[in-house]
mmCIF file of C-alpha atoms in Angstrom:
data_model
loop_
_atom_site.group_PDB
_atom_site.id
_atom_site.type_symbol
_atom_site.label_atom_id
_atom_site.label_comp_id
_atom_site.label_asym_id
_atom_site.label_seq_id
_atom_site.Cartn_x
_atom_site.Cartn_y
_atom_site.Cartn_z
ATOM 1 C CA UNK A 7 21.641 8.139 -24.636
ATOM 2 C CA UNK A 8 23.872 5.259 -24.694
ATOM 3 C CA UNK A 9 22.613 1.694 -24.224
ATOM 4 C CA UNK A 10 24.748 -0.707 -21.922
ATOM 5 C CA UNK A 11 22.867 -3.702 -22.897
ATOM 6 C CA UNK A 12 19.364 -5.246 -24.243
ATOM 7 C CA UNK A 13 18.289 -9.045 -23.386
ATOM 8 C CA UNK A 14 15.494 -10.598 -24.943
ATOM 9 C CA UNK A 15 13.194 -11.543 -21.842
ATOM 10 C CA UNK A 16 9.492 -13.042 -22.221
ATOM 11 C CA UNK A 17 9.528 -12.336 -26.205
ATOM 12 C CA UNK A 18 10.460 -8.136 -25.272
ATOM 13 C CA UNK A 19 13.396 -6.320 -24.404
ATOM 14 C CA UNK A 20 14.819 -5.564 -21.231
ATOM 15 C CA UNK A 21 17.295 -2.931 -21.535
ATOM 16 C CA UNK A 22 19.849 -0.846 -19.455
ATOM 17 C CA UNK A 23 20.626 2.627 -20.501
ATOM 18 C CA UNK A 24 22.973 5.718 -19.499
ATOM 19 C CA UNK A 25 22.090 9.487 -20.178
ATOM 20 C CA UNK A 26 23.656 12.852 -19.205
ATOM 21 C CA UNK A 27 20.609 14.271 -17.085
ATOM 22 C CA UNK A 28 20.029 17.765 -16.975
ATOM 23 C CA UNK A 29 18.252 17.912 -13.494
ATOM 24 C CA UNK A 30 20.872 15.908 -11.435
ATOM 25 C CA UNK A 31 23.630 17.651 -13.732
ATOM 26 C CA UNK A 32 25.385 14.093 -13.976
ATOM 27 C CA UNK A 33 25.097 10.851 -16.001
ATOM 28 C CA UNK A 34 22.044 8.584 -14.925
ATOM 29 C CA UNK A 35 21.330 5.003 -15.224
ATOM 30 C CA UNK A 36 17.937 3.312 -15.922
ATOM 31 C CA UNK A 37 16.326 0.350 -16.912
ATOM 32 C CA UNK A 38 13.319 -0.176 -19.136
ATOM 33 C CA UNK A 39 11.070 -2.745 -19.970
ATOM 34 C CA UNK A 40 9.753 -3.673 -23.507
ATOM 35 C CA UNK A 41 6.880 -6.280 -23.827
ATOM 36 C CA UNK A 42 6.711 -7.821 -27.022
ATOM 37 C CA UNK A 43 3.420 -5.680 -28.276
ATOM 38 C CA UNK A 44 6.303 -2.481 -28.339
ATOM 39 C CA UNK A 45 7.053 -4.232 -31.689
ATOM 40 C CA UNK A 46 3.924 -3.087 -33.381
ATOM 41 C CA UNK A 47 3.139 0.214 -31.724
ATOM 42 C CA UNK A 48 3.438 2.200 -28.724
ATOM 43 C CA UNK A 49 2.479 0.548 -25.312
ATOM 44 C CA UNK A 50 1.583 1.843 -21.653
ATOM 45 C CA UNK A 51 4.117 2.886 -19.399
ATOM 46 C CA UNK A 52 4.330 1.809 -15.643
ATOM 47 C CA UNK A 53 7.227 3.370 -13.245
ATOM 48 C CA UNK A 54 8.781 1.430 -10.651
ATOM 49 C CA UNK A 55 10.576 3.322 -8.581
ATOM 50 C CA UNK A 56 13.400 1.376 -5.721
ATOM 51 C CA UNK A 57 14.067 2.024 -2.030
ATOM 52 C CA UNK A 58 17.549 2.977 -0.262
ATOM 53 C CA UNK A 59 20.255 2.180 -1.170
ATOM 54 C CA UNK A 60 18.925 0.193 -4.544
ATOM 55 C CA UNK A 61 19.806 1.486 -8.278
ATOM 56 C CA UNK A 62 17.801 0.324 -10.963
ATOM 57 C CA UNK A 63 19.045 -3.121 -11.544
ATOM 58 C CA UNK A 64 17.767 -4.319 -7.657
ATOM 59 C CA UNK A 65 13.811 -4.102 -8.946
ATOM 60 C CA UNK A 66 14.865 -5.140 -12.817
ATOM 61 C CA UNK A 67 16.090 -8.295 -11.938
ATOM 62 C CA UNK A 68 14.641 -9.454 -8.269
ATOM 63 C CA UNK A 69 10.925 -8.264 -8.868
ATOM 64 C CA UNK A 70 10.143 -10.496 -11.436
ATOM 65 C CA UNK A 71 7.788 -7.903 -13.694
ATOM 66 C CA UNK A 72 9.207 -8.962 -16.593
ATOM 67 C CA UNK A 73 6.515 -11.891 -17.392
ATOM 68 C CA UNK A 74 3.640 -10.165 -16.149
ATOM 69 C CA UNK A 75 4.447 -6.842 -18.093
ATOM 70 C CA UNK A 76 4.951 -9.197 -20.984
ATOM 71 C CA UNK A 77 1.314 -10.763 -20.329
ATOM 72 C CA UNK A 78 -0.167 -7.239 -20.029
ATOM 73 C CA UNK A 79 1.769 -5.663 -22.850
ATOM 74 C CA UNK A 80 2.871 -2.815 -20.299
ATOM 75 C CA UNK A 81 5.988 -1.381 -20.412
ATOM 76 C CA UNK A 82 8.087 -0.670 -17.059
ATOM 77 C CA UNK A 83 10.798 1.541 -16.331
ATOM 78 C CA UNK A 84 13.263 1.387 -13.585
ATOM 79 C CA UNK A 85 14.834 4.507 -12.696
ATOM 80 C CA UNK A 86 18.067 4.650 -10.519
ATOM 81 C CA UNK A 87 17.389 6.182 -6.742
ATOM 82 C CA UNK A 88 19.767 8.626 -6.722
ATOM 83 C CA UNK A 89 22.205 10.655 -8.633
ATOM 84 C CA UNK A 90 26.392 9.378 -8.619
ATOM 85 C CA UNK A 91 29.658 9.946 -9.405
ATOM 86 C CA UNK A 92 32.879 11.158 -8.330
ATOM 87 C CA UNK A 93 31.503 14.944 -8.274
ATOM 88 C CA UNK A 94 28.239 13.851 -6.333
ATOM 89 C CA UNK A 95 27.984 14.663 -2.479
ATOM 90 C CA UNK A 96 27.711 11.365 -0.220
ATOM 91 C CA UNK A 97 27.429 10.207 2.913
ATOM 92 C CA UNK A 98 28.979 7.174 4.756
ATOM 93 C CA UNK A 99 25.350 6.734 6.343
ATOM 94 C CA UNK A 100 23.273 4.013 3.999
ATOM 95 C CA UNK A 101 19.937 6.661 4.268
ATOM 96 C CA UNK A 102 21.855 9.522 2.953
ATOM 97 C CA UNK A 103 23.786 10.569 -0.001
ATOM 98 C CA UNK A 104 24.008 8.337 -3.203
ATOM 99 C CA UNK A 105 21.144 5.674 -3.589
ATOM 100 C CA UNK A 106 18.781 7.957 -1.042
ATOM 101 C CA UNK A 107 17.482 10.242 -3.240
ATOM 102 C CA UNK A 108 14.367 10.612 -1.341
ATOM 103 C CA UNK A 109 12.287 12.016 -4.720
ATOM 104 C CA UNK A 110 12.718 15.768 -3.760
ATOM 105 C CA UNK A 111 14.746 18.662 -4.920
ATOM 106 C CA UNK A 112 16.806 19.223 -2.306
ATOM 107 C CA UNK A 113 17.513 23.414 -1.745
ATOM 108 C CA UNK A 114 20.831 22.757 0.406
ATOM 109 C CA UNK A 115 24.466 22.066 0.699
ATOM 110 C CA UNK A 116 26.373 19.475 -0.551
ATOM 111 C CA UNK A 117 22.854 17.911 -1.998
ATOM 112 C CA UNK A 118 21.166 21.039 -4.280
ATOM 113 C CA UNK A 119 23.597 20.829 -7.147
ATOM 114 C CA UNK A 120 22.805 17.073 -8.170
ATOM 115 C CA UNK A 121 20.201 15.527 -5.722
ATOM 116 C CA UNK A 122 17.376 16.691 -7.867
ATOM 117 C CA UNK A 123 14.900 13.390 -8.330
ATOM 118 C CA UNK A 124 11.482 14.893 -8.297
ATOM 119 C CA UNK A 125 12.281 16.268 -11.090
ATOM 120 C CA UNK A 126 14.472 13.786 -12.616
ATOM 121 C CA UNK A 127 11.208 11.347 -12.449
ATOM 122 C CA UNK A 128 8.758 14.219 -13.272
ATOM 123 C CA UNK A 129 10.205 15.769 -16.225
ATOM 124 C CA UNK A 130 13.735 14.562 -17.347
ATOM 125 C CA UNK A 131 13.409 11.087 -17.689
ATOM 126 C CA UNK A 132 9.690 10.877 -19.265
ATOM 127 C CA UNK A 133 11.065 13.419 -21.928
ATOM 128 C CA UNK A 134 13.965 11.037 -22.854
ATOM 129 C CA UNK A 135 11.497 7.883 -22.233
ATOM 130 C CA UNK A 136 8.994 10.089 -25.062
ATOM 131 C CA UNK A 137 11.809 10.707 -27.203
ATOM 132 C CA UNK A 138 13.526 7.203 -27.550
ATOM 133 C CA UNK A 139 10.845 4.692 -26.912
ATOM 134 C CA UNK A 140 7.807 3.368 -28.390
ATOM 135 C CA UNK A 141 5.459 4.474 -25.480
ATOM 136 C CA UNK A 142 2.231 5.812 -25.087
ATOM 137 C CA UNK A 143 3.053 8.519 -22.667
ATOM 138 C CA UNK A 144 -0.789 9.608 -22.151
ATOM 139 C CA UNK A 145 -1.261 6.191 -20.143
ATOM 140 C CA UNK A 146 1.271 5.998 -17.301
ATOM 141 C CA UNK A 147 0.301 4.676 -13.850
ATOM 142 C CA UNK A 148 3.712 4.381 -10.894
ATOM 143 C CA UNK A 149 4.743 1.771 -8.011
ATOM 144 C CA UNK A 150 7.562 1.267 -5.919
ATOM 145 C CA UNK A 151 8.533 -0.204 -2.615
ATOM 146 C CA UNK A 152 9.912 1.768 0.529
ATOM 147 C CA UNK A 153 11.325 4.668 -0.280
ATOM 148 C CA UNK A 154 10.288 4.076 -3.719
ATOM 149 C CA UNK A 155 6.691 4.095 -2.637
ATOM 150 C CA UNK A 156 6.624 7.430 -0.882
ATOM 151 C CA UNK A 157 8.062 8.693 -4.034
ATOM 152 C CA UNK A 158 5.119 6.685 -5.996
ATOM 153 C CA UNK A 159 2.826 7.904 -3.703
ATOM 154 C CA UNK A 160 3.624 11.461 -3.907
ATOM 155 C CA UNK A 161 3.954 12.042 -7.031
ATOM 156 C CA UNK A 162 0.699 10.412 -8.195
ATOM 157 C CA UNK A 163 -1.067 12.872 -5.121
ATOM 158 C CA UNK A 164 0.904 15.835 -6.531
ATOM 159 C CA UNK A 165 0.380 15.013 -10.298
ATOM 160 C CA UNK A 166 -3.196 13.320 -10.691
ATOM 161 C CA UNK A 167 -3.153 13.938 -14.396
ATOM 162 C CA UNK A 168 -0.163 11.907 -15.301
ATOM 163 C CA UNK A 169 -1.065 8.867 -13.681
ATOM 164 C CA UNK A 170 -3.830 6.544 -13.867
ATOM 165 C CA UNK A 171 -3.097 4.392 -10.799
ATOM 166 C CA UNK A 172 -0.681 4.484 -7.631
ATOM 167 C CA UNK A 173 0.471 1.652 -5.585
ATOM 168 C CA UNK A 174 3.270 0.376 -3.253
ATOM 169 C CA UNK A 175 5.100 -2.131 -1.542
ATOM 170 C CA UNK A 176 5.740 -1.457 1.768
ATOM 171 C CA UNK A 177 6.090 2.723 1.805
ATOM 172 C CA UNK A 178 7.534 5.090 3.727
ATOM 173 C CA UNK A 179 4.188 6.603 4.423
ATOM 174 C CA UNK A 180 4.592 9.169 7.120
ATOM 175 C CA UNK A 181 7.918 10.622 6.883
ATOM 176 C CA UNK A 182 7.358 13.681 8.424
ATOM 177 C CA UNK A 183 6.577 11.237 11.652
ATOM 178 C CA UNK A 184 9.592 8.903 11.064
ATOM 179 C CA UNK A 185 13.029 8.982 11.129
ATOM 180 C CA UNK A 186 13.206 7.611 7.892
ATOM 181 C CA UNK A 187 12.070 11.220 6.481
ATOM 182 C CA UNK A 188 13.070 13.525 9.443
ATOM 183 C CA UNK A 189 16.480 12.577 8.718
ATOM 184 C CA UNK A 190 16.643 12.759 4.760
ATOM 185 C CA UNK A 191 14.069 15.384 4.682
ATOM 186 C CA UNK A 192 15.726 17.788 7.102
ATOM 187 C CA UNK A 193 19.093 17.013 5.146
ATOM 188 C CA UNK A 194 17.739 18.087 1.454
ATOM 189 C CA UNK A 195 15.575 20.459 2.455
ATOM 190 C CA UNK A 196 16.339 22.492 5.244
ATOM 191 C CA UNK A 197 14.567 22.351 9.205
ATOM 192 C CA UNK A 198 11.800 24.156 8.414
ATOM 193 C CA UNK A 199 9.534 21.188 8.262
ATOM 194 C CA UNK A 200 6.917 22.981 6.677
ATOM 195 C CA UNK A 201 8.868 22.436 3.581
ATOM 196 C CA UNK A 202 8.823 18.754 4.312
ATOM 197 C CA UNK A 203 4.764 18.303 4.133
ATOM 198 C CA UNK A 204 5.012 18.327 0.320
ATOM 199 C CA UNK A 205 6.652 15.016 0.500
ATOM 200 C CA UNK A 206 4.487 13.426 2.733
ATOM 201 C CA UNK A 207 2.008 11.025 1.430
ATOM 202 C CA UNK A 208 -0.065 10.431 4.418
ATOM 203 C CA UNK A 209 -0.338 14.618 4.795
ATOM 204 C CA UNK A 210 -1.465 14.831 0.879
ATOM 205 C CA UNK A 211 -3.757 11.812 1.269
ATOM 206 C CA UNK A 212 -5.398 14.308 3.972
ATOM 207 C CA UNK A 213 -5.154 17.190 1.739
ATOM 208 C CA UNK A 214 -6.522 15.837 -1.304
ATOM 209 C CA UNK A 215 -6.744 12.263 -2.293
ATOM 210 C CA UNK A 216 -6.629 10.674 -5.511
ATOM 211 C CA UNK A 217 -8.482 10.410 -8.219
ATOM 212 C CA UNK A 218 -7.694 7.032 -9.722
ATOM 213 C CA UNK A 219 -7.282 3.644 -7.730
ATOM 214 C CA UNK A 220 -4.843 2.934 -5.214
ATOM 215 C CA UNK A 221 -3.600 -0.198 -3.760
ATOM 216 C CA UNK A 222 -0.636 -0.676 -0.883
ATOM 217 C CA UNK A 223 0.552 -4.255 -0.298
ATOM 218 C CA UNK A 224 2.229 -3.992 3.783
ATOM 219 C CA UNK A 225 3.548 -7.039 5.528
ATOM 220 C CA UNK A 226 2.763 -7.581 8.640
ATOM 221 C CA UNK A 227 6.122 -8.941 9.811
ATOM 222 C CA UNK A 228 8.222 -6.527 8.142
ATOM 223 C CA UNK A 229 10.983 -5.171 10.414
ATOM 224 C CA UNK A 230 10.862 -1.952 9.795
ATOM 225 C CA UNK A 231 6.890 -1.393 10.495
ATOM 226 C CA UNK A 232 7.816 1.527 13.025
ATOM 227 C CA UNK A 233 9.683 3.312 10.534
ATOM 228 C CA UNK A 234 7.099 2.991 7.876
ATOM 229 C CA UNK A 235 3.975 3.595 9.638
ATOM 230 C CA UNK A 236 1.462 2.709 7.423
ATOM 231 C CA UNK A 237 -1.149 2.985 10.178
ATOM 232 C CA UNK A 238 -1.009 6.655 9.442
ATOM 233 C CA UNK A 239 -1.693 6.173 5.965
ATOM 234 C CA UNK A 240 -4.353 3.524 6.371
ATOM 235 C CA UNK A 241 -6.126 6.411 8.665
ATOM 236 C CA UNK A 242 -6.008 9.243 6.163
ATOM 237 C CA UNK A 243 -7.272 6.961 3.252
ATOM 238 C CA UNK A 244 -10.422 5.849 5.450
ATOM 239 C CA UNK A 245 -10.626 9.776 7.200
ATOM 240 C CA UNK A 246 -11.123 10.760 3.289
ATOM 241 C CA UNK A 247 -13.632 8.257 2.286
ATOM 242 C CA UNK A 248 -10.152 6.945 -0.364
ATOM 243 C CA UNK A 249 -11.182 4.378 -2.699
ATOM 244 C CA UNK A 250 -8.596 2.393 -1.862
ATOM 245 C CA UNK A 251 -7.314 -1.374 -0.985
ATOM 246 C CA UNK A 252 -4.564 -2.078 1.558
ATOM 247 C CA UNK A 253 -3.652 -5.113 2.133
ATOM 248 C CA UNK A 254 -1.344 -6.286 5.402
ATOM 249 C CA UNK A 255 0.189 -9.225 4.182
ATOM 250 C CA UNK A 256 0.713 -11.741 7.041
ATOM 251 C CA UNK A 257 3.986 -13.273 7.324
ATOM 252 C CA UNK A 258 5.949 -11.167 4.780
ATOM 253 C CA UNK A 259 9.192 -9.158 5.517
ATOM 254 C CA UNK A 260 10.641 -5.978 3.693
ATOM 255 C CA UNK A 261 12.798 -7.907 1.248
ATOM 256 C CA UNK A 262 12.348 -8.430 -2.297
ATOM 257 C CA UNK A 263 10.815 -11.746 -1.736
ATOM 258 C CA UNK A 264 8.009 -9.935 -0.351
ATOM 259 C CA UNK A 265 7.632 -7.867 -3.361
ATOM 260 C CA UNK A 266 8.175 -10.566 -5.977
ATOM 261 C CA UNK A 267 5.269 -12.754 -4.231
ATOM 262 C CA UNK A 268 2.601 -9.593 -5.185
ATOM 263 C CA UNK A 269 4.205 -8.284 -8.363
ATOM 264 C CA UNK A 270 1.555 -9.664 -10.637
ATOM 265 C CA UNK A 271 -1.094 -8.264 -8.243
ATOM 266 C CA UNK A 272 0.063 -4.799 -9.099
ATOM 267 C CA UNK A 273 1.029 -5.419 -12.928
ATOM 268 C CA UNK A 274 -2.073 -6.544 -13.403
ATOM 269 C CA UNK A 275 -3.707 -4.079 -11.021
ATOM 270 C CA UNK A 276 -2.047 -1.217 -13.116
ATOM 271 C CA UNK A 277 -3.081 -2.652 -16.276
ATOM 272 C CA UNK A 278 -6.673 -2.887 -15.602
ATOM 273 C CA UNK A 279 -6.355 0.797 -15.271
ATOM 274 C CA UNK A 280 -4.110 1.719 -18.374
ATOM 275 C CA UNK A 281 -6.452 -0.077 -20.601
ATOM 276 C CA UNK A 282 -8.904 2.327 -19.763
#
């Protein structure tokens, strides 16, 4: 692991570091977090994972966690969305290729050698994170926004025992339904679309729920509500009885500004839980 650089921010470290990752068989980039209470022992780890076309600095510095993770004493990490490089298949299309990772394994050509970020986030990067960093990895909880929150969401519904809490800005929560997901899905993982169902959050909400709390922050002006549908998802979670709050946030968009006005929401909303 080599670190590019560490800046004191709201008496902890944020710090931006580069690894050769065996999953995407390339070097990654990520960003982590450090509140000041990482001085004196190990702290509580909360993911953040970013939307298309972001790497890990968009979140890092346009989110604004910083102070509240400070406040909390939570760490947050901020992996890249995709694997790159010279050797990594692209694609000219913004949704596809390098910074569209999607969070699956994809099983087909150009994407299966490196496009790998289920289980870059899954396994890879929490062994390195266990390894390097003062963090308690028994208390995790995960966010993200767009295509960061369908990852969020479905990994927390596929791996209930890692994380204490799920939530998300603005998901992709039907992608099975939407042609953000059709598209990417199709591309990593072949037409059969019954491979795609895994990766569906609104499908596993459906399927089997969570166990821990959940919260979704939508707004209701966002431009690309037809894309996202978070109707569906608002249906399964009240179909299954879901403890659950979702919030449609009147006036917001899909930009960062929109996720920077409810960052401390979820910090703090995460927190709660980790202290448990």
């Amino acid at each position: 692991m080599l670190t590019k650089s560490e800046n004191r921010s709201f008496g902890g470290v944020q710090g931006v570091y580069t690894h050769r990752s065996e999953s995407c068989a390339c070097d990654m980039t990520f960003g982590l977090y450090l509140p000041p209470q990482a001085q004196t022992g190990k702290v509580p780890l909360l993911w953040y994972l970013s939307g298309l076309t972001c790497t890990h600095d968009n979140a890092m510095t346009k989110a604004g966690a910083q102070a509240w993770a400070a406040a909390a004493g939570v760490a947050v990490v901020f992996p890249d969305t995709s694997p790159r490089g010279p050797g990594v298949a692209d694609d000219e299309a913004y949704d596809l290729g390098q910074g569209a990772g999607f969070y699956v394994n994809a099983t087909q050509d150009p994407w299966a050698p490196h496009f790998r970020m289920w289980d870059y986030i899954a396994t890879d990067l929490p062994a390195l994170l266990a390894a390097e960093f003062p963090l308690d990895m028994d208390r995790q909880s995960i966010t993200g926004h767009s295509m960061g929150g369908h990852g969020a969401l479905t990994l927390a519904l596929t791996l209930p025992d890692r994380f204490r809490s799920v939530s998300a800005f603005a998901p992709i929560a039907n992608p099975t339904q939407s042609d953000w997901g059709r598209k990417q899905l199709g591309a990593y993982l072949g037409e059969d679309s019954a491979a795609w169902e895994a990766h569906d959050s609104t499908l596993l909400m459906t399927e089997r729920g969570f166990a821990g709390p959940l919260l979704v922050d939508q707004g209701a002006q966002d431009q690309f509500l037809d894309l996202l549908k978070p109707e569906a998802l608002a249906h399964a979670i009240a179909a299954r009885r879901q403890p659950a709050t979702f919030r449609m946030q009147a006036g917001y968009d899909h930009s960062y500004f929109f996720v920077a006005s409810f960052m401390r929401d979820h910090i703090d909303f995460h927190a709660e839980a980790l202290r448990a």
